[in-house]
Short mmCIF file of N, CA, C and O and ligand atoms in Angstrom, two decimals:
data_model
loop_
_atom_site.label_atom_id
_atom_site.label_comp_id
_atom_site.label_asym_id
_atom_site.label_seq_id
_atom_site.Cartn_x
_atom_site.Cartn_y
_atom_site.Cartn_z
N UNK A 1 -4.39 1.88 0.77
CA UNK A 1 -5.82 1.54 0.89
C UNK A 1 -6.53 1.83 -0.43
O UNK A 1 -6.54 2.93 -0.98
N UNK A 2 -7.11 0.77 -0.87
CA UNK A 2 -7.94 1.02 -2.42
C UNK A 2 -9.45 1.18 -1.68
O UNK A 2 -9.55 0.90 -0.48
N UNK A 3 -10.58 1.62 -2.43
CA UNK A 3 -11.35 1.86 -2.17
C UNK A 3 -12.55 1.33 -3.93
O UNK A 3 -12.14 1.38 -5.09
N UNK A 4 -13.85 0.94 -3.50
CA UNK A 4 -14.26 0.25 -4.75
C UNK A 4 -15.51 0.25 -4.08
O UNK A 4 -15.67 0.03 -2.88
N UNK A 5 -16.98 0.70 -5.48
CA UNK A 5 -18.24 0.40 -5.42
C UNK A 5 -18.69 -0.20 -5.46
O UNK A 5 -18.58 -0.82 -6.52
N UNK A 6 -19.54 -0.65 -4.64
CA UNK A 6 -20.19 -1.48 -5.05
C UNK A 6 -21.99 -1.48 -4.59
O UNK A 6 -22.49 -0.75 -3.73
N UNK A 7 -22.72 -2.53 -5.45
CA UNK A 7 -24.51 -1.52 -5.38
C UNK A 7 -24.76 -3.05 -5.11
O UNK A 7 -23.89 -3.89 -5.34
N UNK A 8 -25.89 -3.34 -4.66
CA UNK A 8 -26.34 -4.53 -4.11
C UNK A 8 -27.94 -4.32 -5.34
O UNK A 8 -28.91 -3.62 -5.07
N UNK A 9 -27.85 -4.80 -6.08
CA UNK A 9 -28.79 -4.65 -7.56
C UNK A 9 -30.55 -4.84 -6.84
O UNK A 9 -30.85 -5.56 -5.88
N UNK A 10 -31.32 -4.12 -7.51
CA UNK A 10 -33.00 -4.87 -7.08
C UNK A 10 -33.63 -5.84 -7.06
O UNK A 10 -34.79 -5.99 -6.67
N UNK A 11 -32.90 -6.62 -7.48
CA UNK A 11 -33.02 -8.40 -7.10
C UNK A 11 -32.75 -8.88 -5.75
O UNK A 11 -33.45 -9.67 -5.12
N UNK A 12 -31.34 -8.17 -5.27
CA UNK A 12 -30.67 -8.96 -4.05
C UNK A 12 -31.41 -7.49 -3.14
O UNK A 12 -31.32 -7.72 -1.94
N UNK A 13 -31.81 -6.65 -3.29
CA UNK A 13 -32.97 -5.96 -2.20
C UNK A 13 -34.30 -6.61 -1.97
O UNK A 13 -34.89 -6.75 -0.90
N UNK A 14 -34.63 -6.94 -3.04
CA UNK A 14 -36.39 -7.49 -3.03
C UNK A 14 -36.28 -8.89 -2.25
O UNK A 14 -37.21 -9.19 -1.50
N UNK A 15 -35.12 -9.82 -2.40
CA UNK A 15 -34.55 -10.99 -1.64
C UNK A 15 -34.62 -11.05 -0.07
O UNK A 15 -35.03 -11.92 0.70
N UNK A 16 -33.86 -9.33 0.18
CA UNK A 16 -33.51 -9.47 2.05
C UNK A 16 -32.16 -10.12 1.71
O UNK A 16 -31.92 -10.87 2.66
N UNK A 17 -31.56 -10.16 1.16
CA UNK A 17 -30.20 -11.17 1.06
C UNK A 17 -29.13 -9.65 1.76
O UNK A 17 -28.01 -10.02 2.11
N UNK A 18 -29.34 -8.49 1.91
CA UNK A 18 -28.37 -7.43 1.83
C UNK A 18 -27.19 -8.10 2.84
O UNK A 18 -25.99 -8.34 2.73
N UNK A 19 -28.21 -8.28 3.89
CA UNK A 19 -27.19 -8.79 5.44
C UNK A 19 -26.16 -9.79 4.53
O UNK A 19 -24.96 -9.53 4.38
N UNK A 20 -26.62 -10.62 4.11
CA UNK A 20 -25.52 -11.96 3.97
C UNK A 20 -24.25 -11.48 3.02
O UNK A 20 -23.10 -11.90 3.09
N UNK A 21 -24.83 -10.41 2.07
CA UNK A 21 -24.18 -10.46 1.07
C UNK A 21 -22.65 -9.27 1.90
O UNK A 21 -21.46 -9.21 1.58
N UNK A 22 -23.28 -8.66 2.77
CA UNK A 22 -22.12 -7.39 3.30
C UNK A 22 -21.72 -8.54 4.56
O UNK A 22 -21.06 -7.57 4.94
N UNK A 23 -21.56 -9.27 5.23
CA UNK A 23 -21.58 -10.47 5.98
C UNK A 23 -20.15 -10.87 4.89
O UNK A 23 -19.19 -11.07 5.64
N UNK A 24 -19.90 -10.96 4.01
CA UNK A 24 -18.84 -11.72 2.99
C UNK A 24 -18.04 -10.69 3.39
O UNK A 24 -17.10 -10.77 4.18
N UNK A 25 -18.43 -9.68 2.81
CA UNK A 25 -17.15 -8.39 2.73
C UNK A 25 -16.54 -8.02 3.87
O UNK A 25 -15.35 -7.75 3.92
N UNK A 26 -17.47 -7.99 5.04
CA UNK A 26 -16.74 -7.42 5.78
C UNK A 26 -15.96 -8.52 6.54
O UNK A 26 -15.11 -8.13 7.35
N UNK A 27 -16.16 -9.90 6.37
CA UNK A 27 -15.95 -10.54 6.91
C UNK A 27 -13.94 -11.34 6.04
O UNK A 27 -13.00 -12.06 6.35
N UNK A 28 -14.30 -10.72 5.22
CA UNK A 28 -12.77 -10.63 4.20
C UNK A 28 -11.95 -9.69 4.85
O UNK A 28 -10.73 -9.72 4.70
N UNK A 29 -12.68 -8.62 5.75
CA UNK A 29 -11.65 -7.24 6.39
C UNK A 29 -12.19 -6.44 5.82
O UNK A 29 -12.15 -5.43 6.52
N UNK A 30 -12.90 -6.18 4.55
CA UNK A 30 -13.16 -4.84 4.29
C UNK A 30 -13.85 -3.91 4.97
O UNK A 30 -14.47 -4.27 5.97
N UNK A 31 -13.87 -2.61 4.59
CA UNK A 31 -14.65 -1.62 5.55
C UNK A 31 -15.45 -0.83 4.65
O UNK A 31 -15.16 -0.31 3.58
N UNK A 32 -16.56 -0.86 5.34
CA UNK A 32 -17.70 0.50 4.82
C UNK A 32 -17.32 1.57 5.07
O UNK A 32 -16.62 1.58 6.08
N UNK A 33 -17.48 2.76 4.49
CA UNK A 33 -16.87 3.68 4.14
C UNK A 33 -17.91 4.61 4.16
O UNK A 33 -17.96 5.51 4.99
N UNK A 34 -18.78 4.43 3.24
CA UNK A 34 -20.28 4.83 2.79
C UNK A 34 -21.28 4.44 2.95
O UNK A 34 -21.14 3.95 4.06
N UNK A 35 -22.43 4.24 2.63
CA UNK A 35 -23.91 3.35 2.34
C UNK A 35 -25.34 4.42 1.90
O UNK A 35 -25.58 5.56 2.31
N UNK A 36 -25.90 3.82 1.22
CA UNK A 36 -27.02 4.65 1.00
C UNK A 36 -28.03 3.65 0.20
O UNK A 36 -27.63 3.12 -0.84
N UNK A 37 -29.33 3.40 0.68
CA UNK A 37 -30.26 3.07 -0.11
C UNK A 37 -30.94 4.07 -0.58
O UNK A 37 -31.37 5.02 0.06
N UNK A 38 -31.12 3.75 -2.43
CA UNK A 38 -31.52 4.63 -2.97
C UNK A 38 -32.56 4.04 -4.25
O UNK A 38 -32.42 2.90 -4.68
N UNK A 39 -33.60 4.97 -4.77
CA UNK A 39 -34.47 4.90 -6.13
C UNK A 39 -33.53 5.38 -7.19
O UNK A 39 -33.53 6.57 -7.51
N UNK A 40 -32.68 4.48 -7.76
CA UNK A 40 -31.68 5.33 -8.87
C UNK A 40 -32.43 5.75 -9.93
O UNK A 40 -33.22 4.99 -10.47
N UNK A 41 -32.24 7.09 -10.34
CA UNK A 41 -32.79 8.49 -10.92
C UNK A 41 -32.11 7.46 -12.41
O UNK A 41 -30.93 7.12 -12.54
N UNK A 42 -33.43 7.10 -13.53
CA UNK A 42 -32.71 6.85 -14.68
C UNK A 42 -30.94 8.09 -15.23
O UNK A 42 -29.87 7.75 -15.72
N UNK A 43 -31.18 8.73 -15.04
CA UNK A 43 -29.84 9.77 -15.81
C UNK A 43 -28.66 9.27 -14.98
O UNK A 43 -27.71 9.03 -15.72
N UNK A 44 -28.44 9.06 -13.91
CA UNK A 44 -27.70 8.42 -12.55
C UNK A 44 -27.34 6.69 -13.88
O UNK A 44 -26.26 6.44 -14.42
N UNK A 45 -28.30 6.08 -13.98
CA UNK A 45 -28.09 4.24 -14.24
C UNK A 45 -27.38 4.57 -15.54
O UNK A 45 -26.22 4.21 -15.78
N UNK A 46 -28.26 5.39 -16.52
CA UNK A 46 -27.20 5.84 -17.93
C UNK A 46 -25.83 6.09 -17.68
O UNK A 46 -24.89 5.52 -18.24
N UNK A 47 -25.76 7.04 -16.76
CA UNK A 47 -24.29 7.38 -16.75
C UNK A 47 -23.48 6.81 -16.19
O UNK A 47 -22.28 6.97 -16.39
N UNK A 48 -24.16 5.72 -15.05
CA UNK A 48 -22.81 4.41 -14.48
C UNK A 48 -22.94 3.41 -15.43
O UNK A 48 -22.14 2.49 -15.27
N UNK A 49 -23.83 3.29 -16.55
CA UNK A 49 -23.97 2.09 -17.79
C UNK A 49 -23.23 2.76 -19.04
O UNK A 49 -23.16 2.14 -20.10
N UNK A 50 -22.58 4.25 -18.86
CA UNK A 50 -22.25 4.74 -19.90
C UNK A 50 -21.21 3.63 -21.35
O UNK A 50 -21.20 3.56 -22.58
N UNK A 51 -20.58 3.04 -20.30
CA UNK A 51 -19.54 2.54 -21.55
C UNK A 51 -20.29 0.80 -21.88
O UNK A 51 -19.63 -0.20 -22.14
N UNK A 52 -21.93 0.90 -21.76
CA UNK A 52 -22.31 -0.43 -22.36
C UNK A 52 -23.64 0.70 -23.61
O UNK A 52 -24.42 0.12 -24.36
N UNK A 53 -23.59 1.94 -23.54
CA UNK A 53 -24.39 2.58 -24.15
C UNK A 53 -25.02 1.69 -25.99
O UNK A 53 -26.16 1.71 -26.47
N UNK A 54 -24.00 1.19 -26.42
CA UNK A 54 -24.00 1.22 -27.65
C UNK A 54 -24.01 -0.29 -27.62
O UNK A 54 -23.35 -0.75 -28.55
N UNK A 55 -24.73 -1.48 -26.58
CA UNK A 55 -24.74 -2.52 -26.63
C UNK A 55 -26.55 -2.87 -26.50
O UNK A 55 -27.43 -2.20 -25.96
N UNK A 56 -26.61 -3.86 -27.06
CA UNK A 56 -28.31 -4.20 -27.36
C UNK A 56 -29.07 -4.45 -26.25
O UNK A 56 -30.29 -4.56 -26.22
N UNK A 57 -27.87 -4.59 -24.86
CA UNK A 57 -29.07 -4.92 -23.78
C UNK A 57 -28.82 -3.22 -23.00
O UNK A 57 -29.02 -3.31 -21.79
N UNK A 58 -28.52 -2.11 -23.33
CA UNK A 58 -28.35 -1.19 -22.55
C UNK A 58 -29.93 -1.08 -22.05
O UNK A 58 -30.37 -1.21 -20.91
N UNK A 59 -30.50 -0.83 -23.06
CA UNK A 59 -31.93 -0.33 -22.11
C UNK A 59 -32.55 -1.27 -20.88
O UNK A 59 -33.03 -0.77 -19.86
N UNK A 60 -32.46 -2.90 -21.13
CA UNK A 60 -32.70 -3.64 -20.10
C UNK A 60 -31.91 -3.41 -19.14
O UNK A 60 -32.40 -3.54 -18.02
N UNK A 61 -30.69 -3.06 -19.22
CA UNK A 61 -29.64 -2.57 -17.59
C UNK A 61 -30.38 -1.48 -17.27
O UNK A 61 -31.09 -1.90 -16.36
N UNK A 62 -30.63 -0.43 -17.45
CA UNK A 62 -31.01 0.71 -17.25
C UNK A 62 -32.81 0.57 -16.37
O UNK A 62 -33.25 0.95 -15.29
N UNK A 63 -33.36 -0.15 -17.47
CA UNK A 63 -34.56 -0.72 -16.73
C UNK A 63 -34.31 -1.44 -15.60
O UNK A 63 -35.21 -1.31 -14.77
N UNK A 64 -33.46 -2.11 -15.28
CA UNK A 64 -33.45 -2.95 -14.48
C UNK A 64 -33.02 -2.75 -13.00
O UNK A 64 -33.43 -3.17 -11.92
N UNK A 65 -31.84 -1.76 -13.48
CA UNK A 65 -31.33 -0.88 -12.06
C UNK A 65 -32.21 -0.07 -11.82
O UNK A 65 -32.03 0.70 -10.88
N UNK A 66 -33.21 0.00 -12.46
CA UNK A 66 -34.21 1.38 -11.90
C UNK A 66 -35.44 0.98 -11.34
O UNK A 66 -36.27 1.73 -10.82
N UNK A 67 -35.52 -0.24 -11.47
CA UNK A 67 -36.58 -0.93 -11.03
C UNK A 67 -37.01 -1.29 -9.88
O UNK A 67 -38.09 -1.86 -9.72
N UNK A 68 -35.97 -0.90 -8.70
CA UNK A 68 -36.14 -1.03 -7.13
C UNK A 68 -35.29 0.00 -6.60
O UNK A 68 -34.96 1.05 -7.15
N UNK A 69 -34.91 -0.55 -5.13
CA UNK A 69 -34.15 0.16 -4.83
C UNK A 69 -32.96 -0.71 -4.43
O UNK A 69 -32.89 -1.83 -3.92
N UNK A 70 -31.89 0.33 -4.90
CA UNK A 70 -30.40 -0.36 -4.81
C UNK A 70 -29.59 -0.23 -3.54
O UNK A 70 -29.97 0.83 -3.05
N UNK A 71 -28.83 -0.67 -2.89
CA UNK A 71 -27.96 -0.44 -1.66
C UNK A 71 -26.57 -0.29 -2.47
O UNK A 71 -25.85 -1.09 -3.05
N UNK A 72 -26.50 1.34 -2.23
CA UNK A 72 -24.77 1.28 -3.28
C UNK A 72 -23.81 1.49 -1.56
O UNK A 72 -24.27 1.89 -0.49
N UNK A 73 -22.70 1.13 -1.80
CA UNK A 73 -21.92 1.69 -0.70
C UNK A 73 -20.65 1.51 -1.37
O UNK A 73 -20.46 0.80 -2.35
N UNK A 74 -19.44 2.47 -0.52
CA UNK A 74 -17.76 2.27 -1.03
C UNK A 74 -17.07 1.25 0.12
O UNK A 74 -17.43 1.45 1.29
N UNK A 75 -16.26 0.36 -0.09
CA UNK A 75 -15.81 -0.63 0.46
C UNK A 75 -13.88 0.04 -0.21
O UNK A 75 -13.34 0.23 -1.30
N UNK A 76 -13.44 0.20 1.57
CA UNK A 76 -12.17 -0.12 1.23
C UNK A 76 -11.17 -1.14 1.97
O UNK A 76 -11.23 -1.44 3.16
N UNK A 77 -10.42 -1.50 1.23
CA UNK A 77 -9.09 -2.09 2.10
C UNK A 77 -7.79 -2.31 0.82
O UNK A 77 -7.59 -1.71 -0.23
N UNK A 78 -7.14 -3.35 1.45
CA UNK A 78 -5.37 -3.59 0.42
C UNK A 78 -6.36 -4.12 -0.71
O UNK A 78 -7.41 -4.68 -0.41
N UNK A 79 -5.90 -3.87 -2.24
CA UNK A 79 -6.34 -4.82 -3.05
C UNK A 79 -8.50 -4.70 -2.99
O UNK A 79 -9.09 -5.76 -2.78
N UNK A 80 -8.87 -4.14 -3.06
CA UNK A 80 -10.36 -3.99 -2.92
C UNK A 80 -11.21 -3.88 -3.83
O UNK A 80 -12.44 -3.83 -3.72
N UNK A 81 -10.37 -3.82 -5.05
CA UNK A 81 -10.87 -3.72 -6.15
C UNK A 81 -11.39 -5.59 -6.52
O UNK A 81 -12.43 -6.25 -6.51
N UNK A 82 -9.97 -5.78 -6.79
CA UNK A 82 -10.12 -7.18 -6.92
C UNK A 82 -10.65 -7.95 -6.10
O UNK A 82 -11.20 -8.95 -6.58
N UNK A 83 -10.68 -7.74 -4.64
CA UNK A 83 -11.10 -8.76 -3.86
C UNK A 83 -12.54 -8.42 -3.75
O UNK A 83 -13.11 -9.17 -2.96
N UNK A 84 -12.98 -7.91 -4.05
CA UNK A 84 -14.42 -7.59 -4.22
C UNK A 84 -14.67 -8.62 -5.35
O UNK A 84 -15.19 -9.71 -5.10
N UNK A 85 -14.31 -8.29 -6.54
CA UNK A 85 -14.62 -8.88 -7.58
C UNK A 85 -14.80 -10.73 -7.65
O UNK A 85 -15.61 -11.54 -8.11
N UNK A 86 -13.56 -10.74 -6.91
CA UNK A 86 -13.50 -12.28 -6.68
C UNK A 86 -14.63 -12.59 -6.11
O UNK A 86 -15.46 -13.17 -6.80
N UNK A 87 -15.00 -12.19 -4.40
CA UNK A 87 -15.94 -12.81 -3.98
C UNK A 87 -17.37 -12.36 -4.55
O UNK A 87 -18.41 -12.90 -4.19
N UNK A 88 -17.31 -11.58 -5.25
CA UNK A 88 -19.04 -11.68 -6.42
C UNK A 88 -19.22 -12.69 -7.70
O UNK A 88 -20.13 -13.17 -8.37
N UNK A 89 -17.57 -12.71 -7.62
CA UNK A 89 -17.58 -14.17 -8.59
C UNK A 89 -18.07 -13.64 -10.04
O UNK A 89 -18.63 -12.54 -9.99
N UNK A 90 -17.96 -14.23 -11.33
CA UNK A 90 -17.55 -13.94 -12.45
C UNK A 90 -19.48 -13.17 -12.87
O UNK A 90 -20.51 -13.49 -12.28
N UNK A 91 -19.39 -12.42 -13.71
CA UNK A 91 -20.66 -11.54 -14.14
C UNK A 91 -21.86 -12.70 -14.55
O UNK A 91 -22.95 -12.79 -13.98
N UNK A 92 -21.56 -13.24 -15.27
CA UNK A 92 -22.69 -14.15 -16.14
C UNK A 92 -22.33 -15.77 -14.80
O UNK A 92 -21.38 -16.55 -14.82
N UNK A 93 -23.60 -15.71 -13.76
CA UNK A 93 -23.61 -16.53 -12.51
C UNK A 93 -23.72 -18.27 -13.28
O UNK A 93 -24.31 -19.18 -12.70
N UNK A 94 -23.10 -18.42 -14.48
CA UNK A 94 -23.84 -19.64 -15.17
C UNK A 94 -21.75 -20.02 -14.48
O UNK A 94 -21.23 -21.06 -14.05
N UNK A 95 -21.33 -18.98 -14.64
CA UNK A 95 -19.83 -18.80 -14.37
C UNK A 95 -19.17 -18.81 -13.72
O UNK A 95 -18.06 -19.31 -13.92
N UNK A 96 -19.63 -18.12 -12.31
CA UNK A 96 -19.59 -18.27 -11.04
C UNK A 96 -18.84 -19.37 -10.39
O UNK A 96 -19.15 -20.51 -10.74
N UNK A 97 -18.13 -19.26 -9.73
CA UNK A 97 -17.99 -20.41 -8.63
C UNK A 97 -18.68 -20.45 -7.40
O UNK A 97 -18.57 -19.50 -6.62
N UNK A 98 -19.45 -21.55 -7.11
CA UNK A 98 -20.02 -22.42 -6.01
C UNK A 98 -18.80 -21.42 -4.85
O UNK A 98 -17.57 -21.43 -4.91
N UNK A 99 -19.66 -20.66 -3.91
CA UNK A 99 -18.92 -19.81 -2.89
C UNK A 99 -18.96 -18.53 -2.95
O UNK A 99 -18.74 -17.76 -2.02
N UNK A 100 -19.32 -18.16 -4.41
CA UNK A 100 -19.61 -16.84 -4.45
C UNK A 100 -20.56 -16.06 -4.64
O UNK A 100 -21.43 -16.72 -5.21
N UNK A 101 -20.99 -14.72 -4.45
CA UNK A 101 -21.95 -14.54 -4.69
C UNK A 101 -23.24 -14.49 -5.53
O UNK A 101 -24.45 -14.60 -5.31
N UNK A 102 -22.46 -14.29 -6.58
CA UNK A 102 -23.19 -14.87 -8.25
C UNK A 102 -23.35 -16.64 -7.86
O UNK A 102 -24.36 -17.33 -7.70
N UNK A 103 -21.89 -16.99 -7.81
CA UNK A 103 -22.40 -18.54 -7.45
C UNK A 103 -23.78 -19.14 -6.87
O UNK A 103 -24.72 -19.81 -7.30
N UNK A 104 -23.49 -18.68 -5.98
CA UNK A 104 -24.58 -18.66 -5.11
C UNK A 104 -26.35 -18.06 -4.62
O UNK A 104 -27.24 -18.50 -3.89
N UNK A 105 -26.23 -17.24 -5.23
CA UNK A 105 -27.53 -16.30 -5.01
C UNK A 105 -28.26 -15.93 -7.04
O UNK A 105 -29.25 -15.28 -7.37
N UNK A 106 -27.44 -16.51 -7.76
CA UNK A 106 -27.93 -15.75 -9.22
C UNK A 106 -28.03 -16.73 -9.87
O UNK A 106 -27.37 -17.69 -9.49
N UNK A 107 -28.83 -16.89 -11.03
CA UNK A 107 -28.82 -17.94 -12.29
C UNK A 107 -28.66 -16.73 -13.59
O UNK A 107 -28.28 -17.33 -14.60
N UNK A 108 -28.79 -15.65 -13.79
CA UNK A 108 -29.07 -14.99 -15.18
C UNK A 108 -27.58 -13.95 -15.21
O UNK A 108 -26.76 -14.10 -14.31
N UNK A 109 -27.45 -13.42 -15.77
CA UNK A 109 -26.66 -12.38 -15.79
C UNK A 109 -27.47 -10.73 -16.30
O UNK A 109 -26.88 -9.72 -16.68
N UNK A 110 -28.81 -10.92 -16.17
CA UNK A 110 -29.43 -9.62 -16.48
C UNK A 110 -30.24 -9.48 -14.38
O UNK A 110 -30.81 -8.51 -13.90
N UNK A 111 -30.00 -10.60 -13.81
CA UNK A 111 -30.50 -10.70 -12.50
C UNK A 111 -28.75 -10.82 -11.90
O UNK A 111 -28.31 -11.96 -12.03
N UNK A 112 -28.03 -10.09 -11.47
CA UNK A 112 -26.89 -11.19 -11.52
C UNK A 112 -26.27 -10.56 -9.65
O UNK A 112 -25.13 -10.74 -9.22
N UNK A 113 -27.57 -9.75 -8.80
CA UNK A 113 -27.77 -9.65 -7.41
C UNK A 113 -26.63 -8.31 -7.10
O UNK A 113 -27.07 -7.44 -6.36
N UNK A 114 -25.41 -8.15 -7.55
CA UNK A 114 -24.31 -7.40 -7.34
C UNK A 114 -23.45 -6.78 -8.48
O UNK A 114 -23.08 -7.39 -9.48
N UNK A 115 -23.18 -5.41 -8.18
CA UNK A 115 -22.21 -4.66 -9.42
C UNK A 115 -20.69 -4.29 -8.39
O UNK A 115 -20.64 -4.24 -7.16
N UNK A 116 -20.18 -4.19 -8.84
CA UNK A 116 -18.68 -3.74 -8.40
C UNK A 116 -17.84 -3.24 -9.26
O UNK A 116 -17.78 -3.86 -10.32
N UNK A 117 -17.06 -2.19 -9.12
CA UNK A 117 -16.17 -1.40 -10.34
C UNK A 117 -15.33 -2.20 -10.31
O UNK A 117 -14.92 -2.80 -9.31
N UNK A 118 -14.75 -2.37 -12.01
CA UNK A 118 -13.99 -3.35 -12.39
C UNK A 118 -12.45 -3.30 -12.66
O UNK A 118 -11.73 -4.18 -13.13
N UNK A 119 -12.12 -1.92 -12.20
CA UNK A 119 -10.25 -1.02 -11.78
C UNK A 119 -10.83 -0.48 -10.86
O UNK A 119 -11.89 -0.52 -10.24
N UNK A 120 -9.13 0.45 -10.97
CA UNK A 120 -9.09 1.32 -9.73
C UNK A 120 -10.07 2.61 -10.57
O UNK A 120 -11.27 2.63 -10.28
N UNK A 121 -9.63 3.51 -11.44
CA UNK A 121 -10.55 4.13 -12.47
C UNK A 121 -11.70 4.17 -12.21
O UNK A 121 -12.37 5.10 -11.76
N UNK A 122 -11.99 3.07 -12.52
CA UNK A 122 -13.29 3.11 -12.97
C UNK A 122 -14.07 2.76 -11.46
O UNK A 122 -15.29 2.79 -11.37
N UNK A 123 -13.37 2.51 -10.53
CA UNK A 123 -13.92 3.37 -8.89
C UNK A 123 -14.15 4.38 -8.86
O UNK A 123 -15.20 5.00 -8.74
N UNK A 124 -12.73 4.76 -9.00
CA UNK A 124 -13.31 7.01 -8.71
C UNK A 124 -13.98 7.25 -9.47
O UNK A 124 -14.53 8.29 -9.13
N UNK A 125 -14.39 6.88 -10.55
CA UNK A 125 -15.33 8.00 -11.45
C UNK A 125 -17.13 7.21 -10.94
O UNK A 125 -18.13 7.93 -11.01
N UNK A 126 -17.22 5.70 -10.48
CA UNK A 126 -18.13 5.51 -10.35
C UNK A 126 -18.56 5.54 -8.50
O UNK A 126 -19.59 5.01 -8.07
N UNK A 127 -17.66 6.18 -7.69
CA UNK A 127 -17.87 6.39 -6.21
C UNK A 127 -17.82 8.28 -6.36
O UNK A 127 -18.44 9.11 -5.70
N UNK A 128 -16.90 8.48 -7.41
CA UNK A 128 -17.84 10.36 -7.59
C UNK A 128 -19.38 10.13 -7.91
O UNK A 128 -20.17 10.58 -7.09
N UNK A 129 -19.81 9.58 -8.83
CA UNK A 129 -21.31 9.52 -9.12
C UNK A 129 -21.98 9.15 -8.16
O UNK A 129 -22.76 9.94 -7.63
N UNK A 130 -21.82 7.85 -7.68
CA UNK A 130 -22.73 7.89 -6.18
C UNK A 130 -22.79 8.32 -4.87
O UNK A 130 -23.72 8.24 -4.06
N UNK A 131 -21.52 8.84 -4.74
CA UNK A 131 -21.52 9.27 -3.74
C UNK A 131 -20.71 10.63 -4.00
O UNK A 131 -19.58 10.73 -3.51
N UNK A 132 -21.29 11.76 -4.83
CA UNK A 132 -20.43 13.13 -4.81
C UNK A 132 -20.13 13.93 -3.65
O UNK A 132 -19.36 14.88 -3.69
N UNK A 133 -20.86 13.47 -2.43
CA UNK A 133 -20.35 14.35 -1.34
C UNK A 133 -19.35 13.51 -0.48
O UNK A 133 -19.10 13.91 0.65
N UNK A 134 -18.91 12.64 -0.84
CA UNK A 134 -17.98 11.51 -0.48
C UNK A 134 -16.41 12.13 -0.55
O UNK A 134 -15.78 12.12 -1.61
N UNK A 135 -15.75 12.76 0.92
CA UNK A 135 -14.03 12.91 0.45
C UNK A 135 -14.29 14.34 0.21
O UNK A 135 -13.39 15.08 -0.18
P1 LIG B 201 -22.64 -5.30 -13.89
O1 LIG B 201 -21.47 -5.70 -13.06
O2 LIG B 201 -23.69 -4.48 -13.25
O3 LIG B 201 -22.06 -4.48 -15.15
C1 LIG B 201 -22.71 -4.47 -16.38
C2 LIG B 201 -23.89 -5.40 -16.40
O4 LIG B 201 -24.36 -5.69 -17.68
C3 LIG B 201 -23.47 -6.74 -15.85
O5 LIG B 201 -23.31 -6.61 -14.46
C4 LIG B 201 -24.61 -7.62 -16.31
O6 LIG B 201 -25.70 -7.57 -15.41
C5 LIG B 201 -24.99 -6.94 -17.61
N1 LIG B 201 -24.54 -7.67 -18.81
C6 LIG B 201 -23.30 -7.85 -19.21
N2 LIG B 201 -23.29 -8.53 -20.38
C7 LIG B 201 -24.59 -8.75 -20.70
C8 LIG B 201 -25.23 -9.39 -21.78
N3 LIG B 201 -24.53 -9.96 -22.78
N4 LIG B 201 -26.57 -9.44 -21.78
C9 LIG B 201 -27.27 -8.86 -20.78
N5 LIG B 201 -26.72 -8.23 -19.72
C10 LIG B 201 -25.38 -8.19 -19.68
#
């Protein structure tokens, strides 16, 4: 069983889209594990944006995740990493395939509705941060 984060961004909260978008996942088999709507604490968005720190749009990510409130939760099943990824469909929604969630719900990639960890790694270190009393 893999296990993988994922945050439903302040775009796809301010929408009402949450239902449809966990409607995909679970409907692939995956399972909730976790959930929490939350006001992410800027020091919290820095440190899950840590490895874009030294890129020109860091401060707009940082602004941007902080700007509502996010629905993070852990999703596990076989393969969960990836199959997450697939059905959010590629980062920049210009990319997306028609079916997925970027496809479907995003035009920008600074709006892009959904985050998901992109290994197994880089799960645990970003499902310790949101969820430290998790396990
Ligand atoms: P996310 O999956 O949350 O992980 C990093 C985020 O950075 C990504 O989704 C995009 O929203 C954002 N991002 C990645 N590349 C760029 C870019 N070139 N310009 C602006 N935002 C970007």
């Amino acid at each position: 069983m893999e296990e993988t984060l994922v945050l439903i961004k302040p775009d796809g909260v301010k929408r009402q889209i949450c239902g449809e978008i966990l409607t995909r996942y679970e409907r692939k088999g995956l399972i909730i594990k976790a959930m929490k709507l939350l006001q992410t604490p800027k020091e919290l968005a820095e440190e899950h944006y840590a490895e874009h720190k030294d890129k020109p749009f860091f401060g707009e990510l940082v602004d941007f995740i902080t700007s509502g409130p996010v629905l993070a939760f852990v999703l596990a099943g076989k393969n969960a990493v990836t199959s997450v990824r697939t059905i959010n469909g590629a980062t920049n929604p210009v990319d997306a395939t028609s079916g997925s969630i970027r496809g479907d719900y995003a035009l920008t990639m600074d709006s892009n509705v959904v985050h998901a960890s992109d290994s197994v790694d880089s799960a645990a270190r970003e499902i310790h941060l949101w969820f430290p009393e998790y396990k």
